[in-house]
Coordinates of C-alpha atoms and ligand atoms in Angstrom, one line a residue:
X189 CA 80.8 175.2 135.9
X190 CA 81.0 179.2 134.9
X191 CA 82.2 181.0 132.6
X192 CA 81.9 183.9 134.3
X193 CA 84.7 185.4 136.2
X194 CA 83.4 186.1 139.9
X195 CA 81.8 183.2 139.9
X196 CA 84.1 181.0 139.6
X197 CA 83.3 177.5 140.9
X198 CA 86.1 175.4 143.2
X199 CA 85.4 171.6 142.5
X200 CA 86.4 168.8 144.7
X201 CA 87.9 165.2 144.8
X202 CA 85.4 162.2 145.2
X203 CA 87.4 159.7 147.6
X204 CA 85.0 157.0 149.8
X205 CA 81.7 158.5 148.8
X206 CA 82.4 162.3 150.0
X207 CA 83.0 165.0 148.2
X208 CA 86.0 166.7 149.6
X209 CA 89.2 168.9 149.3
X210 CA 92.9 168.3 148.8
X211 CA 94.0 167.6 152.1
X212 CA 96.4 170.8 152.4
X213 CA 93.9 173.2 150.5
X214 CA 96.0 173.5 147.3
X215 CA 94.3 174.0 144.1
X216 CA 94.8 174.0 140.6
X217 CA 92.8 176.4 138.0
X218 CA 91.7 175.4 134.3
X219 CA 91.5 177.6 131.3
X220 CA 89.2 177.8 128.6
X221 CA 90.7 176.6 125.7
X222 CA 88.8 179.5 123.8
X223 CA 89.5 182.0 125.9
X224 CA 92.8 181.4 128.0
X225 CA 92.1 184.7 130.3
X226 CA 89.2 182.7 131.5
X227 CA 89.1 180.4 134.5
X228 CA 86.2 177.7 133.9
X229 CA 87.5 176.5 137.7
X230 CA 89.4 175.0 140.8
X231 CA 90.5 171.6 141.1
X232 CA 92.0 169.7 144.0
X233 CA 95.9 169.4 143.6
X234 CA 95.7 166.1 145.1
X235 CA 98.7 165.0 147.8
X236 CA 100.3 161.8 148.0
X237 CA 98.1 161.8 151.8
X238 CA 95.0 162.1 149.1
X239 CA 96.2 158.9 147.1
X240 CA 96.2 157.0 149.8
X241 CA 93.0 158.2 151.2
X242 CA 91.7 157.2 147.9
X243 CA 93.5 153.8 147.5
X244 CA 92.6 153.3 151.4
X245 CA 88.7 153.6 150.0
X246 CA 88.9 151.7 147.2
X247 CA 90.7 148.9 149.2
X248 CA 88.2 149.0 152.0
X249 CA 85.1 148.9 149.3
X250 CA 86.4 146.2 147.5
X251 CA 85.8 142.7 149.5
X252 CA 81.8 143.4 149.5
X253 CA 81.9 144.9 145.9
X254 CA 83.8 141.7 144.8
X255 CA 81.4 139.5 146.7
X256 CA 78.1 141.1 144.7
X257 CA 77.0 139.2 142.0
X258 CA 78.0 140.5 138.6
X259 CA 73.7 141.4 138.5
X260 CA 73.9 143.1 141.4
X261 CA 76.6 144.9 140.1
X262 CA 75.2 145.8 136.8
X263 CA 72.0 147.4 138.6
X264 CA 74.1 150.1 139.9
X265 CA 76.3 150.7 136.8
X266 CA 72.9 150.5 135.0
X267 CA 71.5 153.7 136.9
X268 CA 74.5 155.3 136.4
X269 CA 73.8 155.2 132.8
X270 CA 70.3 155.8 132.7
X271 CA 72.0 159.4 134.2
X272 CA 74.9 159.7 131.6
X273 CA 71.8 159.5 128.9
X274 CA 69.5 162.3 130.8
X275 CA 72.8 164.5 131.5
X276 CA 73.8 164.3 128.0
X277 CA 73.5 168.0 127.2
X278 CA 75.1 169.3 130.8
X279 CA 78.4 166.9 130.2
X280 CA 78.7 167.8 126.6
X281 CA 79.1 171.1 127.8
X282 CA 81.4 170.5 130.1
X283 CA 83.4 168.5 127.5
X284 CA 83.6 171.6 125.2
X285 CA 84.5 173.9 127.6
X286 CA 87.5 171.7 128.8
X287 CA 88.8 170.2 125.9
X288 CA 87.5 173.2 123.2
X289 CA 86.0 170.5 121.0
X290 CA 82.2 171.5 119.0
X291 CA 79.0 170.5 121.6
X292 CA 78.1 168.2 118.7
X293 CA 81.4 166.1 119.1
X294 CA 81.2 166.1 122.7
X295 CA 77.2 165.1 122.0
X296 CA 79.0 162.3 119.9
X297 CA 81.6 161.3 122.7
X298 CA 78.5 160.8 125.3
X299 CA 76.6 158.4 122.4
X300 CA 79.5 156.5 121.8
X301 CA 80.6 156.3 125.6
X302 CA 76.8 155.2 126.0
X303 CA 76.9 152.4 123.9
X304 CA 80.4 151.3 124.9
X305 CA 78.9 151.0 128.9
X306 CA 75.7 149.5 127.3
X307 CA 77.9 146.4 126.1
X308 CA 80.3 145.9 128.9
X309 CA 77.7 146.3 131.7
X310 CA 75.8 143.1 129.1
X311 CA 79.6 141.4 128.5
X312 CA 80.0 141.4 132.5
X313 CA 76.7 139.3 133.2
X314 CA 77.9 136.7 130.2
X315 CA 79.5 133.2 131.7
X316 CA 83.1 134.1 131.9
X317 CA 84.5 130.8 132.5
X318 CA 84.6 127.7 130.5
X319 CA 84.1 124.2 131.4
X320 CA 86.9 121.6 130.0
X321 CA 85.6 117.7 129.5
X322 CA 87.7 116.0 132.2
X323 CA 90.1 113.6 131.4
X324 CA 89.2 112.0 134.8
X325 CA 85.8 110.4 135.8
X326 CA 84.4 112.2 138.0
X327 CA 86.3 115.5 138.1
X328 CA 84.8 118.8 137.1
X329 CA 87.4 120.4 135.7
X330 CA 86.8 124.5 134.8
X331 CA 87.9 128.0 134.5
X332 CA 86.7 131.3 135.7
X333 CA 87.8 135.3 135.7
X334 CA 87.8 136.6 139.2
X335 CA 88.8 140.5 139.7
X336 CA 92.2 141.5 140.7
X337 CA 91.0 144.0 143.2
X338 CA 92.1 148.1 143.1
X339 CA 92.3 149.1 139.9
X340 CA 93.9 152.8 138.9
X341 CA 92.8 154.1 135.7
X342 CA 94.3 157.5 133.8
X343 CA 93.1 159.0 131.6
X344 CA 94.1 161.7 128.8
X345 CA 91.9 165.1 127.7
X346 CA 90.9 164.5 124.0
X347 CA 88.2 161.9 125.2
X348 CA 88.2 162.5 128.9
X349 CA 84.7 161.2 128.9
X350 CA 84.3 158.0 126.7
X351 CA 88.3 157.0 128.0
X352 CA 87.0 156.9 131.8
X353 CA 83.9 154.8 130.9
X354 CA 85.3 152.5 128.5
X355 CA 88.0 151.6 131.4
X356 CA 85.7 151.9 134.3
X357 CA 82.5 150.5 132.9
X358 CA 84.7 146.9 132.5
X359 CA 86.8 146.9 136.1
X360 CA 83.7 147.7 137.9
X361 CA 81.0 145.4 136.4
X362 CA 84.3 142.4 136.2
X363 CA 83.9 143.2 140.8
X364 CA 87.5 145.6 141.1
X365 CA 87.4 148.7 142.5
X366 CA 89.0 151.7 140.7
X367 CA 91.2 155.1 141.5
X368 CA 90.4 157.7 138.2
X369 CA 93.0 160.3 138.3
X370 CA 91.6 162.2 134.6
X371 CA 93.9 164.5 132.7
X372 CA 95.0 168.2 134.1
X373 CA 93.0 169.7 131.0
X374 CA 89.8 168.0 131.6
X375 CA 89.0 167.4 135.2
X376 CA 85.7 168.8 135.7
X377 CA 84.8 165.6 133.2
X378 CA 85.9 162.9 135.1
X379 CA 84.4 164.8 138.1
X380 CA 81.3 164.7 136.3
X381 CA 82.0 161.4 135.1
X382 CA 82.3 159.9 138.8
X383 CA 79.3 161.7 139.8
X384 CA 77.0 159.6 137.8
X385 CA 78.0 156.7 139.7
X386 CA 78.0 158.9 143.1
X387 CA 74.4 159.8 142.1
X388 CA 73.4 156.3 141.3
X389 CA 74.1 154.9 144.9
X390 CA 77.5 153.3 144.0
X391 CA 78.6 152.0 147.7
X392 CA 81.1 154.5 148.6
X393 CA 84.8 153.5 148.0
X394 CA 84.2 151.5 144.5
X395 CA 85.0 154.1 142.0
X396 CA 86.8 157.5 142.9
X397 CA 88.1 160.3 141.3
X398 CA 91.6 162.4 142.4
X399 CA 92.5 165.3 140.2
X400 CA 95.7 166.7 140.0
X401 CA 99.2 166.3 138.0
X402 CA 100.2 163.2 136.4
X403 CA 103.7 163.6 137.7
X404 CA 102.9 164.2 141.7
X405 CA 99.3 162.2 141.8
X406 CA 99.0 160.2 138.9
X407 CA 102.7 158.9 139.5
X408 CA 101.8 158.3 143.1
X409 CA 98.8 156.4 142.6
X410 CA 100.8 154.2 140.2
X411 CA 103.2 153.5 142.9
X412 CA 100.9 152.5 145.7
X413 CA 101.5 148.8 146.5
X414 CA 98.2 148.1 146.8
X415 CA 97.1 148.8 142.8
X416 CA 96.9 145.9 141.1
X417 CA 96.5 147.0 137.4
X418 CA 96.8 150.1 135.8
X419 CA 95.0 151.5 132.4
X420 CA 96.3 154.4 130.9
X421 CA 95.6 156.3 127.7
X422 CA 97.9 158.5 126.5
X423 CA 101.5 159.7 125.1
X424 CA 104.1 156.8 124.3
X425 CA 106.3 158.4 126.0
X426 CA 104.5 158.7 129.4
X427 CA 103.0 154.9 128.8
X428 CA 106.8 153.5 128.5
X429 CA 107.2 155.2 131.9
X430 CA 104.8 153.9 133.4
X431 CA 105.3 150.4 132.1
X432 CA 108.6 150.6 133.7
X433 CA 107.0 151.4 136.6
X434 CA 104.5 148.2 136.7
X435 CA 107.1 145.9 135.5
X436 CA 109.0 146.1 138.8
X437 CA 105.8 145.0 141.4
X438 CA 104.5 142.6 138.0
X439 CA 101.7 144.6 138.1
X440 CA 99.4 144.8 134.4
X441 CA 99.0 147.4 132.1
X442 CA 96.8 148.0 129.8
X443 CA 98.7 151.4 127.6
X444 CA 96.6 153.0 124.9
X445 CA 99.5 155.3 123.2
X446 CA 99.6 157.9 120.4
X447 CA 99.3 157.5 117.0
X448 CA 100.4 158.6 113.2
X449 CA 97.5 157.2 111.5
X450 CA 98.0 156.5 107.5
X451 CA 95.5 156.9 104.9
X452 CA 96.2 155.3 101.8
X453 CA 93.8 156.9 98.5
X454 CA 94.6 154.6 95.6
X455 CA 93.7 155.8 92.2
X456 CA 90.5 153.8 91.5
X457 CA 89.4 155.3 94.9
X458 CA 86.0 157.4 95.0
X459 CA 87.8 160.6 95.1
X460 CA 84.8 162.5 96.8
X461 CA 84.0 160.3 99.3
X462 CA 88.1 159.9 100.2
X463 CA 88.6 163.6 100.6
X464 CA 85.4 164.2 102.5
X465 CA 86.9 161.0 105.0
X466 CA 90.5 162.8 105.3
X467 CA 89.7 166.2 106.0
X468 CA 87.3 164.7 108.8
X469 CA 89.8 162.7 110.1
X470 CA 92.4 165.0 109.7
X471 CA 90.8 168.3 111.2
X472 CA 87.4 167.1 113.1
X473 CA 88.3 167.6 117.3
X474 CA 91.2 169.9 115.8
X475 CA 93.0 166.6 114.5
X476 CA 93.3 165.3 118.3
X477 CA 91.5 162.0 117.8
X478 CA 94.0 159.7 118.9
X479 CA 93.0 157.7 115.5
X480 CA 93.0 160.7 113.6
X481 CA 94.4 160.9 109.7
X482 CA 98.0 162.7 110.0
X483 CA 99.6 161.4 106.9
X484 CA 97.3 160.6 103.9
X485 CA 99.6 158.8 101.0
X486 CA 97.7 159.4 97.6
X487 CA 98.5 157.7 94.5
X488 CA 100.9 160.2 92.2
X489 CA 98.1 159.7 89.4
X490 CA 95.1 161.0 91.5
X491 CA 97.6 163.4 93.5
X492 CA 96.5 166.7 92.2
X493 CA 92.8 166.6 92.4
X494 CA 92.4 164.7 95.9
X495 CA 94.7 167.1 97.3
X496 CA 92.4 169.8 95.9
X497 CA 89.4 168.6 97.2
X498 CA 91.0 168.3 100.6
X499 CA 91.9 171.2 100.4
X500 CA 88.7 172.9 99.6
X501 CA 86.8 171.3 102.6
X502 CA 89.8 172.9 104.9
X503 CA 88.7 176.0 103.6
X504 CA 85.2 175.5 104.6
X505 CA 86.1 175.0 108.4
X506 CA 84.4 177.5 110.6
X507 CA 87.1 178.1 113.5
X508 CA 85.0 179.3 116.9
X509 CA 84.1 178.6 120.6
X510 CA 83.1 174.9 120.4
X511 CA 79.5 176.2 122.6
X512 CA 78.3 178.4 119.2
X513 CA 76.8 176.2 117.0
X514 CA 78.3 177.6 114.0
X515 CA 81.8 176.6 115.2
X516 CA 83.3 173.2 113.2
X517 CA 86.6 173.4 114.4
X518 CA 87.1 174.2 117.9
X519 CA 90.3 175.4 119.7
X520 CA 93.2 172.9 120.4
X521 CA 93.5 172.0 124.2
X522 CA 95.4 174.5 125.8
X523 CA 98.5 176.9 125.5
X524 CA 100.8 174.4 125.5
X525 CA 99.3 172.3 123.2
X526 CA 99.0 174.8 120.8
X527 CA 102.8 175.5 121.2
X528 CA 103.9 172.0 120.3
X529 CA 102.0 171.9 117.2
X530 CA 102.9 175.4 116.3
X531 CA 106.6 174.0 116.7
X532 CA 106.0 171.2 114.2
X533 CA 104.4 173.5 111.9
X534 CA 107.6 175.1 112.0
X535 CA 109.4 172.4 111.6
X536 CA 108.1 171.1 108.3
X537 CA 108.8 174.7 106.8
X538 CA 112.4 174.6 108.0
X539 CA 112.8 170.9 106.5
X540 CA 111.2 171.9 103.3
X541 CA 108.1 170.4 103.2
X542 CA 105.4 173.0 101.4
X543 CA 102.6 174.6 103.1
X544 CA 99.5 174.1 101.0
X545 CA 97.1 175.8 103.7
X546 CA 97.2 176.9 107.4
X547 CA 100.4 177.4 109.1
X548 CA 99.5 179.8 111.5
X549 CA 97.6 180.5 114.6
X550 CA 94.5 181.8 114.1
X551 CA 93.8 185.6 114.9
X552 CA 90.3 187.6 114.0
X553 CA 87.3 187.9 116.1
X554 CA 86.9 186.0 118.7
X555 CA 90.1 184.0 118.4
X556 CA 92.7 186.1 119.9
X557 CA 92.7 185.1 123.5
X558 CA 92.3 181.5 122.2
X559 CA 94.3 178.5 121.2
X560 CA 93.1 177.8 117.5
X561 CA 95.2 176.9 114.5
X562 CA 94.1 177.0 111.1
X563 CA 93.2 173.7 109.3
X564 CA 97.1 173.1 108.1
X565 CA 97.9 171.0 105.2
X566 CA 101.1 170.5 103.9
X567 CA 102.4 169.0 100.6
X568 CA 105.8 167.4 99.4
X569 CA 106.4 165.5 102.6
X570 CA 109.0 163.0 102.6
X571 CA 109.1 160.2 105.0
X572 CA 112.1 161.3 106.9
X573 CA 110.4 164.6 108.3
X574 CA 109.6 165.2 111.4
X575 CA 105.9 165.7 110.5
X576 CA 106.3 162.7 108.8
X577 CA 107.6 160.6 112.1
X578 CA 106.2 162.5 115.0
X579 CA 102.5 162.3 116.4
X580 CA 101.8 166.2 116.1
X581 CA 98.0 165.6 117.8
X582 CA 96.9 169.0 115.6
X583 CA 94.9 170.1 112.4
X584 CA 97.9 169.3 110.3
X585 CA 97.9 167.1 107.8
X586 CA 100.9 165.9 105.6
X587 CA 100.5 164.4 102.1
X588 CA 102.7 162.2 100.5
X589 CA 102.8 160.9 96.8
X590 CA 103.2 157.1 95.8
X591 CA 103.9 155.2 92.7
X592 CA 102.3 152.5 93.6
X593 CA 100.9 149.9 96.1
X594 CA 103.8 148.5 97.3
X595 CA 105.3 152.4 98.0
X596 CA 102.1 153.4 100.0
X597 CA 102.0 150.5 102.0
X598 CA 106.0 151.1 102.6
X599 CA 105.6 154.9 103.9
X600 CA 102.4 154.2 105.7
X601 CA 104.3 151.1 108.1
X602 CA 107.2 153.4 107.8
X603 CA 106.7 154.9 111.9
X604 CA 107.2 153.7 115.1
X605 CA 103.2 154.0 115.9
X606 CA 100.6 151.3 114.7
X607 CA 97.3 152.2 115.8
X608 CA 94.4 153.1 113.2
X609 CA 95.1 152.8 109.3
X610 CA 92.7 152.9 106.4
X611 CA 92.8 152.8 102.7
X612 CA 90.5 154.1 99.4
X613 CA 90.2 151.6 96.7
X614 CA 87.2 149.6 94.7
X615 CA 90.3 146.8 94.5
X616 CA 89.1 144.1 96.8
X617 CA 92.8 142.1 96.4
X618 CA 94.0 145.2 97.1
X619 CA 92.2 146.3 100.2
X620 CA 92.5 143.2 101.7
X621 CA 96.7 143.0 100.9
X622 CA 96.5 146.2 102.6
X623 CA 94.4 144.5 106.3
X624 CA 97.3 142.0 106.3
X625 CA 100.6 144.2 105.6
X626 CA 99.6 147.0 107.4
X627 CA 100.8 148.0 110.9
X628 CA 98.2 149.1 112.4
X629 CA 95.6 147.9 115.8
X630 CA 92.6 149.0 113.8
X631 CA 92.1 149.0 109.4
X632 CA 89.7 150.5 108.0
X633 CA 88.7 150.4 103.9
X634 CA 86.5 153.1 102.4
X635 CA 86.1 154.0 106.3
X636 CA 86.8 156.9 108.3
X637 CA 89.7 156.3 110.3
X638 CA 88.4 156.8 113.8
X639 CA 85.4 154.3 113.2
X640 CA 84.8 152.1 116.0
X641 CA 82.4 149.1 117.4
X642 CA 81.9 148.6 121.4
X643 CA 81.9 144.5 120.6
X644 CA 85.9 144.4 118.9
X645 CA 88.8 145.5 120.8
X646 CA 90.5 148.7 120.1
X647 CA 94.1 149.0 120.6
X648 CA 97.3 149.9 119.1
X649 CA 100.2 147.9 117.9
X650 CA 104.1 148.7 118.2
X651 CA 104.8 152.0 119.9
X652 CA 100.6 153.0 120.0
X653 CA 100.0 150.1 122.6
X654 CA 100.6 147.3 124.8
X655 CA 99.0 144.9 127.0
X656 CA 94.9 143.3 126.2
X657 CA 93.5 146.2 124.7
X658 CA 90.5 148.1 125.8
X659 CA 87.1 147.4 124.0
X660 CA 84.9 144.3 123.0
X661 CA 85.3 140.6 124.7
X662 CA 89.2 141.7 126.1
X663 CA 87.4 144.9 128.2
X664 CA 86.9 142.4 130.9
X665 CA 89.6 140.1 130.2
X666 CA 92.2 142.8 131.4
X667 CA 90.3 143.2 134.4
X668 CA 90.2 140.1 135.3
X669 CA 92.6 136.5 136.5
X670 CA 92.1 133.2 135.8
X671 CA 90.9 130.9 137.7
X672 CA 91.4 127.1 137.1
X673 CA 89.6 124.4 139.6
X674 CA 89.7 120.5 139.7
X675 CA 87.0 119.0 141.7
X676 CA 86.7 115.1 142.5
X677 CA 83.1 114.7 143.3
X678 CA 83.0 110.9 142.7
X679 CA 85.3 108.3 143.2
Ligands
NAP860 P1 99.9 162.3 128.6 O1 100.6 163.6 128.7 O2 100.7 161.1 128.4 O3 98.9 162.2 129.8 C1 97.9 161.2 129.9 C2 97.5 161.1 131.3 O4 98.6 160.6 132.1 C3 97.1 162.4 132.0 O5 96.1 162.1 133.0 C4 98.4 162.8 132.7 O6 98.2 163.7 133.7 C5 98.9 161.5 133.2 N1 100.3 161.4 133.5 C6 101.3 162.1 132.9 N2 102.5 161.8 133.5 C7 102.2 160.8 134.4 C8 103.0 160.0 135.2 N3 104.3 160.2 135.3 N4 102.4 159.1 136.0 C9 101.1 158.9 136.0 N5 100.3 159.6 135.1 C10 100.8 160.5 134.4 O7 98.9 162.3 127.3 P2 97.9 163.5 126.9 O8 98.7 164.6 126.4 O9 97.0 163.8 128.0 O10 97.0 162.8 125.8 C11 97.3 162.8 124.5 C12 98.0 161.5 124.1 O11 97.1 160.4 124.3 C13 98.3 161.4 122.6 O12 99.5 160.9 122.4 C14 97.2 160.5 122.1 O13 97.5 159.8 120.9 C15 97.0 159.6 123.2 N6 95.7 158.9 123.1 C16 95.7 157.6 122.7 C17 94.5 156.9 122.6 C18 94.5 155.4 122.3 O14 93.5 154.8 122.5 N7 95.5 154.9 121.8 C19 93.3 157.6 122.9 C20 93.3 158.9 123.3 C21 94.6 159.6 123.4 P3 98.3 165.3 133.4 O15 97.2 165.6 132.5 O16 98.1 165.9 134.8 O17 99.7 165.5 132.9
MG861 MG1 100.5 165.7 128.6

């Protein structure tokens, strides 16, 4: 991908092992979050005639796919990652030039997405089934997982790499075949994504990639009869949609939603190592980690000095292109993007909440033509706010005081979301109260927020998820029915 005006590069759809154009032509460009007056490149505006070309493939692939063994499969999956380790430093750079995020986060998206294949290409050889002691002689009585068949999988733009694989890697190693339709602001990624497994020899049909708008393609995918589950990551608003969708054909989903992610700092927290874990979590991918620290709920004693330090790393955040090294807080993904959070910075002025740093969109060298916000921190929030409530998916954080346990644990289950949580404390009574009565998919104590395992699920609770969630043993088990079987063999 360029840079370069001129040179612009026009990228196509992978649908049945070819590389190939939207069907009428039309195409879509992308920005660079850094520099909106630049196009990074052309992207397929995928037709409905393009869905089903795509659906057709993965339909036609799937019998013989299905019919490999799980080790057969896992040979090709395994080349493909052999590839995502050697290509490690071209697809971080497509990542940052996409999504804006620093090359050494996108560097950190490829490990993690590494690992997470590593363990569900393993989990997919493991005996899936279980055999039950009959209650009649002679009857083998068991259970198995079998694949459901085409699977469509969509995926958002703050981790359009690791999202894809940690969905893929499971429905293709379980024997399904897939449809990846990746987000508008990130294409080139799942392009490059798919291309791995182009590269390694998958059979042509198992795994392809249609770019284009969730509304016309994505929304047409979802409605083709022939999709039998559908994984999606992104806004709660979009995943309810969709769910209403599935619901009418009975089809799964699996919905990875948004988040407003509580930290808790109690007063016999370590204060350095608290601060140091909320300004990461708050600002690091410009606060666009879906488990991200929004609200950080700090114990009136300690109030004053942990907001301080906070406050102090925001002020060492060096805004930039993600692809100069210096950078540690890249732009936020796109124009409009940076509008909504720009509105909710607003928003919290007009209610009254007071701005402690940030506010603004950031101007200077370099930044002008780009979509960065300064590292925004405000104080006096109240729970009724709308950057209390409202998943902003920026570099704003909100603070809000406590007089105790019982009130931080209140105000932190006090949204609609429920996906990542963590507290500060040396209180082990404490931190574990706070495991069971919080809200949340994923808890973390004296742990960064966005801190994460391949082997354990990840997934939200309330409005930040439903269905199995992604991750660990139930990877597989969302890709997968049941199969029970009876079997006389003596009489
Ligand atoms: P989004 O607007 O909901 O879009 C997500 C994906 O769905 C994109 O590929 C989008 O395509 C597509 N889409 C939109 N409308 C659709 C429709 N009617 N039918 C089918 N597909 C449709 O979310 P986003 O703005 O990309 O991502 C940010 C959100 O994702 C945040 O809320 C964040 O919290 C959440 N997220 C959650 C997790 C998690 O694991 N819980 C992880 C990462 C992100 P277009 O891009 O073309 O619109
Ligand atoms: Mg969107």
């Amino acid at each position: 991908m360029s840079t370069n005006p001129g040179t612009v590069e026009t990228h196509q759809n992978y649908i049945a092992g070819k590389w190939q154009a939207a069907s009428d032509g039309s195409l879509d460009e992308h920005h660079d979050p850094a520099r909106l007056s630049e196009v990074t490149g052309r992207y397929p505006r995928s037709t409905n005639e393009d869905v089903r070309a795509a659906v057709d493939a993965a339909e036609a692939a799937y019998p013989a796919w299905r019919d490999l063994t799980a080790h057969a499969r896992g040979e090709y999956l395994k080349r493909a990652l052999a590839l995502m380790s050697e290509r490690t430093e071209r697809i971080a750079r497509v990542i940052t030039i996409e999504n804006g995020k620093t090359l050494a986060e996108s560097r950190g998206e490829i490990v993690s997405a590494i690992k997470e294949m590593e363990y569900q290409i393993h989990q997919g050889l493991r005996a899936l089934g279980e055999i039950a002691p009959s209650a009649l002689p002679g009857v083998l009585a068991y259970q198995y997982r079998r694949p459901l068949g085409v699977c469509a999988v969509i995926s958002p733009w703050n981790f359009p790499f690791n999202v894809p694989g940690r969905k893929c890697t499971p429905a293709l190693i379980a024997g399904n075949t897939v449809v990846l339709k990746p987000a508008s602001l990130t294409p080139n990624v799942g392009l490059e994504f798919t291309r791995l497994f182009a590269d390694a020899g998958l059979p042509p049909g198992v795994l392809n990639c249609i770019t284009g708008s969730g509304s016309g393609a994505g929304e047409s995918l979802l409605k083709d009869p022939r999709i039998q589950a559908i994984s999606f990551t992104g806004s709660t608003s979009v995943g309810i949609h969709i769910n209403q969708l599935a619901a009418g054909r009975l089809v799964r989903t699996q919905l990875e939603l948004g988040g407003k992610n509580p930290m808790v700092v109690l007063e016999d927290a370590d204060l350095d190592e608290a601060a140091g874990a909320c300004a990461t979590a708050a600002f690091a991918c410009a606060g666009q980690w879906c488990t991200s620290t929004s609200r950080v709920i700090v114990a009136k004693k300690i109030a004053g000095e942990f907001v301080e330090a906070v406050l102090a790393r925001a002020r060492t955040l060096k805004l930039g292109s993600g692809l100069d090294p210096a950078t540690t807080l890249g732009p936020v993904c796109g124009a409009q993007q940076m509008k909504n959070i720009l509105g909710f910075i607003e928003e919290g002025r007009r209610e009254g909440a007071k701005l402690l740093t940030g506010g603004r969109r950031a101007a200077g060298e370099g930044l002008d033509d780009g979509c960065f916000i300064e590292p925004t921190v405000f104080g006096e929030v109240n729970p009724g706010m709308t950057i209390a409530q409202e998943e902003i998916f920026g570099p704003v954080l909100s603070v809000f005081t406590a007089d105790g346990f019982d009130e931080a644990v209140t105000i932190a289950n006090g949204v609609r979301f429920g996906l990542a949580s963590s507290i500060y404390t040396k209180d082990l009574e404490r931190a574990m109260r706070f495991v069971e009565k919080t809200e949340a998919g994923l808890t973390h104590v004296n742990m960064v927020s966005a801190y994460k395992e391949p082997q354990l699920s990840f997934g939200g609770i309330k409005e930040s998820g439903s269905g199995i969630p992604e991750g660990g043993r139930t990877g597989i088990e969302f890709f997968t029915e049941h199969k029970v079987a009876y079997l006389k063999y003596r009489s």
